[in-house]
PDB file of C-alpha atoms in Angstrom:
ATOM      1  CA  MET A  23      -6.154 -12.905  21.135  1.00  0.00           C
ATOM      2  CA  MET A  24      -3.178 -11.588  19.181  1.00  0.00           C
ATOM      3  CA  THR A  25      -1.017  -8.884  20.498  1.00  0.00           C
ATOM      4  CA  THR A  26       1.214  -6.338  18.648  1.00  0.00           C
ATOM      5  CA  ARG A  27       4.396  -4.570  19.338  1.00  0.00           C
ATOM      6  CA  SER A  28       6.426  -1.973  17.459  1.00  0.00           C
ATOM      7  CA  ARG A  29       8.510  -3.756  14.882  1.00  0.00           C
ATOM      8  CA  PRO A  30      12.322  -3.296  14.515  1.00  0.00           C
ATOM      9  CA  PRO A  31      13.283  -0.521  12.109  1.00  0.00           C
ATOM     10  CA  ALA A  32      14.728  -3.024   9.640  1.00  0.00           C
ATOM     11  CA  ILE A  33      11.360  -4.712   9.218  1.00  0.00           C
ATOM     12  CA  ALA A  34       8.781  -3.079   7.041  1.00  0.00           C
ATOM     13  CA  GLY A  35       5.627  -4.074   5.228  1.00  0.00           C
ATOM     14  CA  ALA A  36       4.281  -3.991   1.684  1.00  0.00           C
ATOM     15  CA  ALA A  37       1.246  -4.378  -0.346  1.00  0.00           C
ATOM     16  CA  ALA A  38      -0.477  -5.811  -3.454  1.00  0.00           C
ATOM     17  CA  LEU A  39      -2.916  -3.677  -5.407  1.00  0.00           C
ATOM     18  CA  ALA A  40      -6.106  -5.477  -6.501  1.00  0.00           C
ATOM     19  CA  ALA A  41      -7.518  -4.819  -9.988  1.00  0.00           C
ATOM     20  CA  VAL A  42     -11.134  -5.251 -11.116  1.00  0.00           C
ATOM     21  CA  ALA A  43     -12.048  -6.378 -14.638  1.00  0.00           C
ATOM     22  CA  VAL A  44     -15.489  -5.667 -16.095  1.00  0.00           C
ATOM     23  CA  ALA A  45     -16.743  -7.994 -18.964  1.00  0.00           C
ATOM     24  CA  LEU A  46     -19.279  -6.632 -21.466  1.00  0.00           C
ATOM     25  CA  THR A  47     -21.318  -9.048 -23.706  1.00  0.00           C
ATOM     26  CA  LEU A  48     -22.277  -7.634 -27.085  1.00  0.00           C
ATOM     27  CA  THR A  49     -25.036  -9.279 -29.156  1.00  0.00           C
ATOM     28  CA  ALA A  50     -25.904  -8.760 -32.880  1.00  0.00           C
ATOM     29  CA  CYS A  51     -29.127  -9.420 -34.827  1.00  0.00           C
ATOM     30  CA  SER A  52     -29.218 -10.920 -38.321  1.00  0.00           C
ATOM     31  CA  SER A  53     -32.011 -11.893 -40.702  1.00  0.00           C
ATOM     32  CA  SER A  54     -32.944 -15.463 -41.446  1.00  0.00           C
ATOM     33  CA  ASN A  55     -30.853 -15.641 -44.673  1.00  0.00           C
ATOM     34  CA  GLY A  56     -27.727 -14.510 -42.826  1.00  0.00           C
ATOM     35  CA  THR A  57     -27.829 -10.913 -44.214  1.00  0.00           C
ATOM     36  CA  PRO A  58     -28.542  -7.925 -42.017  1.00  0.00           C
ATOM     37  CA  PRO A  59     -31.999  -6.245 -42.368  1.00  0.00           C
ATOM     38  CA  SER A  60     -32.136  -3.291 -44.665  1.00  0.00           C
ATOM     39  CA  SER A  61     -33.771  -1.044 -42.078  1.00  0.00           C
ATOM     40  CA  SER A  62     -34.013  -0.665 -38.306  1.00  0.00           C
ATOM     41  CA  SER A  63     -37.538  -2.295 -38.366  1.00  0.00           C
ATOM     42  CA  VAL A  64     -38.057  -6.014 -38.546  1.00  0.00           C
ATOM     43  CA  THR A  65     -41.351  -7.319 -40.002  1.00  0.00           C
ATOM     44  CA  THR A  66     -42.898 -10.263 -38.152  1.00  0.00           C
ATOM     45  CA  SER A  67     -45.009 -13.087 -39.711  1.00  0.00           C
ATOM     46  CA  SER A  68     -48.196 -11.159 -38.721  1.00  0.00           C
ATOM     47  CA  GLY A  69     -47.229  -8.234 -40.796  1.00  0.00           C
ATOM     48  CA  THR A  70     -46.669  -5.946 -37.926  1.00  0.00           C
ATOM     49  CA  SER A  71     -43.464  -4.038 -37.597  1.00  0.00           C
ATOM     50  CA  THR A  72     -41.370  -3.989 -34.445  1.00  0.00           C
ATOM     51  CA  THR A  73     -38.313  -2.016 -33.595  1.00  0.00           C
ATOM     52  CA  PRO A  74     -35.503  -3.937 -31.864  1.00  0.00           C
ATOM     53  CA  SER A  75     -34.553  -2.759 -28.440  1.00  0.00           C
ATOM     54  CA  PRO A  76     -31.157  -0.938 -28.369  1.00  0.00           C
ATOM     55  CA  THR A  77     -28.308  -2.659 -26.623  1.00  0.00           C
ATOM     56  CA  PRO A  78     -28.150  -1.132 -23.129  1.00  0.00           C
ATOM     57  CA  SER A  79     -24.986   0.826 -22.360  1.00  0.00           C
ATOM     58  CA  PRO A  80     -22.804  -0.634 -19.638  1.00  0.00           C
ATOM     59  CA  THR A  81     -23.498   0.839 -16.229  1.00  0.00           C
ATOM     60  CA  PRO A  82     -20.588   3.064 -15.320  1.00  0.00           C
ATOM     61  CA  THR A  83     -18.595   1.937 -12.341  1.00  0.00           C
ATOM     62  CA  THR A  84     -17.741   4.362  -9.593  1.00  0.00           C
ATOM     63  CA  THR A  85     -15.012   4.185  -6.983  1.00  0.00           C
ATOM     64  CA  SER A  86     -15.950   5.137  -3.447  1.00  0.00           C
ATOM     65  CA  PRO A  87     -13.881   7.677  -1.493  1.00  0.00           C
ATOM     66  CA  GLU A  88     -12.834   4.821   0.817  1.00  0.00           C
ATOM     67  CA  ASP A  89     -11.654   2.712  -2.031  1.00  0.00           C
ATOM     68  CA  LEU A  90      -9.674   5.620  -3.541  1.00  0.00           C
ATOM     69  CA  ALA A  91      -8.147   6.337  -0.129  1.00  0.00           C
ATOM     70  CA  ALA A  92      -7.082   2.750   0.198  1.00  0.00           C
ATOM     71  CA  GLN A  93      -5.469   2.826  -3.237  1.00  0.00           C
ATOM     72  CA  HIS A  94      -3.523   6.029  -2.506  1.00  0.00           C
ATOM     73  CA  ALA A  95      -2.521   4.755   0.957  1.00  0.00           C
ATOM     74  CA  GLU A  96      -1.218   1.550  -0.470  1.00  0.00           C
ATOM     75  CA  SER A  97       0.800   3.401  -3.032  1.00  0.00           C
ATOM     76  CA  ALA A  98       2.306   5.511  -0.246  1.00  0.00           C
ATOM     77  CA  TYR A  99       3.114   2.317   1.653  1.00  0.00           C
ATOM     78  CA  ARG A 100       4.872   0.921  -1.405  1.00  0.00           C
ATOM     79  CA  ASP A 101       7.015   4.127  -1.563  1.00  0.00           C
ATOM     80  CA  TYR A 102       7.825   3.678   2.062  1.00  0.00           C
ATOM     81  CA  LEU A 103       8.987   0.126   1.406  1.00  0.00           C
ATOM     82  CA  ARG A 104      11.249   1.258  -1.403  1.00  0.00           C
ATOM     83  CA  ALA A 105      12.684   3.796   0.944  1.00  0.00           C
ATOM     84  CA  GLN A 106      13.711   1.074   3.241  1.00  0.00           C
ATOM     85  CA  THR A 107      16.350   0.145   0.732  1.00  0.00           C
ATOM     86  CA  THR A 108      17.090   3.441  -1.089  1.00  0.00           C
ATOM     87  CA  CYS A 109      17.466   5.542   2.053  1.00  0.00           C
ATOM     88  CA  LEU A 110      19.609   2.991   3.933  1.00  0.00           C
ATOM     89  CA  SER A 111      21.657   1.494   1.136  1.00  0.00           C
ATOM     90  CA  ASP A 112      24.342   4.176   1.691  1.00  0.00           C
ATOM     91  CA  PRO A 113      23.258   6.406   4.615  1.00  0.00           C
ATOM     92  CA  ARG A 114      26.344   8.561   4.633  1.00  0.00           C
ATOM     93  CA  LYS A 115      25.579   9.735   1.163  1.00  0.00           C
ATOM     94  CA  THR A 116      21.797  10.183   1.701  1.00  0.00           C
ATOM     95  CA  PRO A 117      20.116  13.337   3.053  1.00  0.00           C
ATOM     96  CA  PRO A 118      18.494  12.940   6.513  1.00  0.00           C
ATOM     97  CA  THR A 119      15.150  13.995   5.022  1.00  0.00           C
ATOM     98  CA  CYS A 120      14.985  10.844   2.929  1.00  0.00           C
ATOM     99  CA  PHE A 121      12.018   9.377   4.833  1.00  0.00           C
ATOM    100  CA  ASP A 122      10.038  12.689   5.167  1.00  0.00           C
ATOM    101  CA  ALA A 123       8.021  11.999   1.994  1.00  0.00           C
ATOM    102  CA  VAL A 124       6.882   8.511   2.990  1.00  0.00           C
ATOM    103  CA  ALA A 125       6.510   8.490   6.795  1.00  0.00           C
ATOM    104  CA  ILE A 126       5.008  10.734   9.558  1.00  0.00           C
ATOM    105  CA  GLY A 127       4.630  10.807  13.307  1.00  0.00           C
ATOM    106  CA  THR A 128       5.811   7.723  15.183  1.00  0.00           C
ATOM    107  CA  GLU A 129       7.031   5.987  12.153  1.00  0.00           C
ATOM    108  CA  LEU A 130       8.995   8.926  10.868  1.00  0.00           C
ATOM    109  CA  ASN A 131      10.718   9.214  14.244  1.00  0.00           C
ATOM    110  CA  THR A 132      11.511   5.516  14.180  1.00  0.00           C
ATOM    111  CA  MET A 133      13.082   5.715  10.716  1.00  0.00           C
ATOM    112  CA  ARG A 134      15.053   8.842  11.542  1.00  0.00           C
ATOM    113  CA  GLN A 135      16.531   7.000  14.490  1.00  0.00           C
ATOM    114  CA  ALA A 136      17.313   4.013  12.229  1.00  0.00           C
ATOM    115  CA  PHE A 137      18.879   6.347   9.722  1.00  0.00           C
ATOM    116  CA  SER A 138      21.020   8.109  12.300  1.00  0.00           C
ATOM    117  CA  GLY A 139      22.121   4.771  13.728  1.00  0.00           C
ATOM    118  CA  ALA A 140      23.038   3.508  10.244  1.00  0.00           C
ATOM    119  CA  GLN A 141      25.107   6.586   9.588  1.00  0.00           C
ATOM    120  CA  GLN A 142      26.953   6.187  12.868  1.00  0.00           C
ATOM    121  CA  MET A 143      27.560   2.492  12.427  1.00  0.00           C
ATOM    122  CA  ASP A 144      28.199   2.761   8.710  1.00  0.00           C
ATOM    123  CA  THR A 145      25.757   0.000   7.886  1.00  0.00           C
ATOM    124  CA  LYS A 146      24.176  -0.547   4.507  1.00  0.00           C
ATOM    125  CA  THR A 147      21.144  -2.415   3.293  1.00  0.00           C
ATOM    126  CA  SER A 148      20.470  -4.390   0.173  1.00  0.00           C
ATOM    127  CA  GLY A 149      17.575  -6.408  -1.237  1.00  0.00           C
ATOM    128  CA  ASP A 150      13.862  -5.735  -1.217  1.00  0.00           C
ATOM    129  CA  ILE A 151      10.943  -6.421   1.085  1.00  0.00           C
ATOM    130  CA  THR A 152       8.138  -8.020  -0.916  1.00  0.00           C
ATOM    131  CA  VAL A 153       4.461  -8.489  -0.149  1.00  0.00           C
ATOM    132  CA  ILE A 154       2.903 -11.939   0.119  1.00  0.00           C
ATOM    133  CA  SER A 155      -0.579 -10.533   0.905  1.00  0.00           C
ATOM    134  CA  ILE A 156      -2.301  -7.335   1.940  1.00  0.00           C
ATOM    135  CA  LYS A 157      -5.757  -6.750   3.287  1.00  0.00           C
ATOM    136  CA  THR A 158      -7.538  -3.454   4.011  1.00  0.00           C
ATOM    137  CA  LYS A 159      -8.793  -3.717   7.602  1.00  0.00           C
ATOM    138  CA  SER A 160     -10.401  -0.345   7.961  1.00  0.00           C
ATOM    139  CA  VAL A 161     -10.764   3.032   6.352  1.00  0.00           C
ATOM    140  CA  ASP A 162     -11.767   6.093   8.357  1.00  0.00           C
ATOM    141  CA  LEU A 163     -11.834   9.431   6.434  1.00  0.00           C
ATOM    142  CA  THR A 164     -12.968  11.529   9.480  1.00  0.00           C
ATOM    143  CA  ASN A 165     -10.996  14.694   9.107  1.00  0.00           C
ATOM    144  CA  LYS A 166     -10.614  16.691  12.340  1.00  0.00           C
ATOM    145  CA  VAL A 167      -6.913  17.335  12.404  1.00  0.00           C
ATOM    146  CA  ASN A 168      -7.351  20.700  14.004  1.00  0.00           C
ATOM    147  CA  GLU A 169      -9.076  19.338  17.074  1.00  0.00           C
ATOM    148  CA  SER A 170      -7.449  18.194  20.254  1.00  0.00           C
ATOM    149  CA  PRO A 171      -6.869  15.331  20.101  1.00  0.00           C
ATOM    150  CA  PRO A 172      -6.979  15.318  16.335  1.00  0.00           C
ATOM    151  CA  THR A 173      -8.787  12.666  14.302  1.00  0.00           C
ATOM    152  CA  VAL A 174      -6.674  11.999  11.172  1.00  0.00           C
ATOM    153  CA  PRO A 175      -7.963  10.162   8.074  1.00  0.00           C
ATOM    154  CA  LYS A 176      -6.486   6.674   8.305  1.00  0.00           C
ATOM    155  CA  VAL A 177      -6.219   3.427   6.391  1.00  0.00           C
ATOM    156  CA  VAL A 178      -5.179   0.284   8.142  1.00  0.00           C
ATOM    157  CA  PHE A 179      -3.687  -2.733   6.363  1.00  0.00           C
ATOM    158  CA  ALA A 180      -2.867  -6.267   7.505  1.00  0.00           C
ATOM    159  CA  VAL A 181       0.207  -7.323   5.569  1.00  0.00           C
ATOM    160  CA  CYS A 182       2.277 -10.427   5.236  1.00  0.00           C
ATOM    161  CA  MET A 183       5.803  -9.637   4.132  1.00  0.00           C
ATOM    162  CA  ASP A 184       8.722 -11.619   2.834  1.00  0.00           C
ATOM    163  CA  VAL A 185      11.895 -10.171   4.344  1.00  0.00           C
ATOM    164  CA  SER A 186      14.172 -13.051   3.491  1.00  0.00           C
ATOM    165  CA  LYS A 187      16.100 -11.109   0.844  1.00  0.00           C
ATOM    166  CA  TYR A 188      16.495  -7.887   2.895  1.00  0.00           C
ATOM    167  CA  ASN A 189      19.978  -7.749   4.311  1.00  0.00           C
ATOM    168  CA  ILE A 190      21.965  -5.350   6.491  1.00  0.00           C
ATOM    169  CA  VAL A 191      25.747  -5.374   6.531  1.00  0.00           C
ATOM    170  CA  ASP A 192      28.268  -3.650   8.766  1.00  0.00           C
ATOM    171  CA  LYS A 193      31.236  -1.546   7.599  1.00  0.00           C
ATOM    172  CA  ASP A 194      33.177  -4.719   6.858  1.00  0.00           C
ATOM    173  CA  GLY A 195      30.479  -6.140   4.672  1.00  0.00           C
ATOM    174  CA  LYS A 196      29.312  -8.745   7.252  1.00  0.00           C
ATOM    175  CA  SER A 197      25.607  -9.368   7.662  1.00  0.00           C
ATOM    176  CA  ILE A 198      24.232  -8.298  11.003  1.00  0.00           C
ATOM    177  CA  VAL A 199      20.747  -9.779  10.403  1.00  0.00           C
ATOM    178  CA  PRO A 200      19.962 -12.313  13.175  1.00  0.00           C
ATOM    179  CA  PRO A 201      20.221 -15.855  11.801  1.00  0.00           C
ATOM    180  CA  ASN A 202      16.881 -16.785  13.383  1.00  0.00           C
ATOM    181  CA  ARG A 203      14.971 -14.064  11.654  1.00  0.00           C
ATOM    182  CA  ARG A 204      11.650 -15.305  10.268  1.00  0.00           C
ATOM    183  CA  PRO A 205      11.389 -14.997   6.526  1.00  0.00           C
ATOM    184  CA  HIS A 206       7.728 -14.071   6.632  1.00  0.00           C
ATOM    185  CA  VAL A 207       6.456 -11.386   8.975  1.00  0.00           C
ATOM    186  CA  PRO A 208       2.899 -10.275   9.679  1.00  0.00           C
ATOM    187  CA  VAL A 209       2.431  -6.539  10.438  1.00  0.00           C
ATOM    188  CA  ILE A 210      -0.316  -3.976  10.886  1.00  0.00           C
ATOM    189  CA  VAL A 211       0.262  -0.796   8.937  1.00  0.00           C
ATOM    190  CA  SER A 212      -1.446   2.517   9.569  1.00  0.00           C
ATOM    191  CA  VAL A 213      -1.299   5.111   6.774  1.00  0.00           C
ATOM    192  CA  LEU A 214      -2.339   8.721   7.581  1.00  0.00           C
ATOM    193  CA  ASN A 215      -3.299  11.817   5.658  1.00  0.00           C
ATOM    194  CA  TYR A 216      -3.212  15.126   7.551  1.00  0.00           C
ATOM    195  CA  LYS A 217      -3.983  17.054   4.328  1.00  0.00           C
ATOM    196  CA  LEU A 218      -6.938  15.192   2.858  1.00  0.00           C
ATOM    197  CA  PRO A 219      -8.208  15.451   0.134  1.00  0.00           C
ATOM    198  CA  ASP A 220      -4.674  15.782  -1.337  1.00  0.00           C
ATOM    199  CA  PRO A 221      -3.881  12.153  -2.443  1.00  0.00           C
ATOM    200  CA  ALA A 222      -0.180  12.876  -2.389  1.00  0.00           C
ATOM    201  CA  GLN A 223      -0.109  13.430   1.383  1.00  0.00           C
ATOM    202  CA  TRP A 224      -0.659   9.864   2.601  1.00  0.00           C
ATOM    203  CA  ARG A 225       2.243   8.850   4.912  1.00  0.00           C
ATOM    204  CA  VAL A 226       2.990   5.626   6.908  1.00  0.00           C
ATOM    205  CA  GLY A 227       2.322   6.517  10.573  1.00  0.00           C
ATOM    206  CA  LEU A 228       2.861   3.262  12.318  1.00  0.00           C
ATOM    207  CA  VAL A 229       4.020  -0.290  11.592  1.00  0.00           C
ATOM    208  CA  THR A 230       3.657  -2.978  14.249  1.00  0.00           C
ATOM    209  CA  GLU A 231       4.732  -6.607  14.075  1.00  0.00           C
ATOM    210  CA  VAL A 232       2.052  -9.117  15.084  1.00  0.00           C
ATOM    211  CA  LYS A 233       3.481 -11.357  17.753  1.00  0.00           C
ATOM    212  CA  GLY A 234       2.451 -14.919  18.017  1.00  0.00           C
ATOM    213  CA  GLU A 235       1.149 -15.037  14.505  1.00  0.00           C
ATOM    214  CA  SER A 236       2.602 -16.402  11.247  1.00  0.00           C
ATOM    215  CA  CYS A 237       1.686 -15.830   7.587  1.00  0.00           C
TER     216      CYS A 237
END
């Protein structure tokens, strides 16, 4: 059985957005001499007239609420990953509310602490965290945020990240990343929306590193 623990502030996750392509096959009718028939009716050898069946229109595809939620949640998670660099690249020149638009709850508190520590220590980050793989583990759109305890709409992802290019340096420009840091890190990411159905309100609520696993 795999266990999880809260991941260090410097480690975050990311995601890849899957696209679906729909192929349509079109057919055309022509007469035996290669020229199109002069009317919509085709006369058979028996002398009877038949009307060709119209080409059926493609069945419209629909996206379920769960799929839409996963798409919006992943987009929010990507914004969160970008904030790992933009908010911490020069903390002393960045407003303390930098993470408010991408995180909430436990994760927002974690990132605020990381931000405060970076300001005090005058550390800076560079490089990006990239996603190797992402999988939607669950989507629960139950919306009972006003109850106690609240049930918040949530999307959970399993992510494999590449953190090898993400660096943190001290005030002298020396890297403080542990030399034994694994380049690939598996994490579980929970993205929440306290104001569903507003798609702009998805926020990362928790990121935990999966211990004892590789990706």
